[in-house]
Phi, psi and omega in degrees: 000156180285146183206145174234134179232119179263155174204167173105356178289172179162195179254139182213152178278152177306137183091350180273190183230156178209149179233120178262147178234148176220124180248127179259144176213154175090353178283138176291333178280148180288324181227133179233164173290136180226134189225142173260129173241164175218154178217122176264157180304129178079004181240160177284156176292136181230147177285139182251304182201146180216159179224130184278171178300337177253020173070026165287144182238156178215143182227149169290147181303327185292344182241357180301135180086349180243322182253147177225129176257140180212166182233148178281171185295329180290323175107352185256006177235135180235145183236147173239105176274119184249113180246157179049050184292154182236159178305327180288355174277353179298124183182170167274128181257130181241143172259137177227156183212155176199148177300331179260157181267115179247021185052229186253031180273105187299323185285358178266347182258131186242359175244122186230149172275182184276346178096154175220135187276134172240126180234123180245125181237000000 
């Protein structure tokens, strides 16, 4: 079965860095679209950064210039490098995937990880 496993969350001070990882398994395709979303308490889930099966990338305006999404050479692991983090980046971060590229549209992705908490103080 398809599965996504996130790791790398934690607590960090404002201005610091954090790196999230997401490993996909069970997809018949070698490379799938993988996207990071986040949800803070009382707020809607929002797209943060995504990478298409051919490595096109997309970012939310709020993280451009600070966050970078990348994929490993094998293709089934995606990383979110978070630099210069701010308190407003505090949220549960989720990885989602689909064989097709839906940019940062959350309702198009049907495979989700369990989430990893990021807290910026």
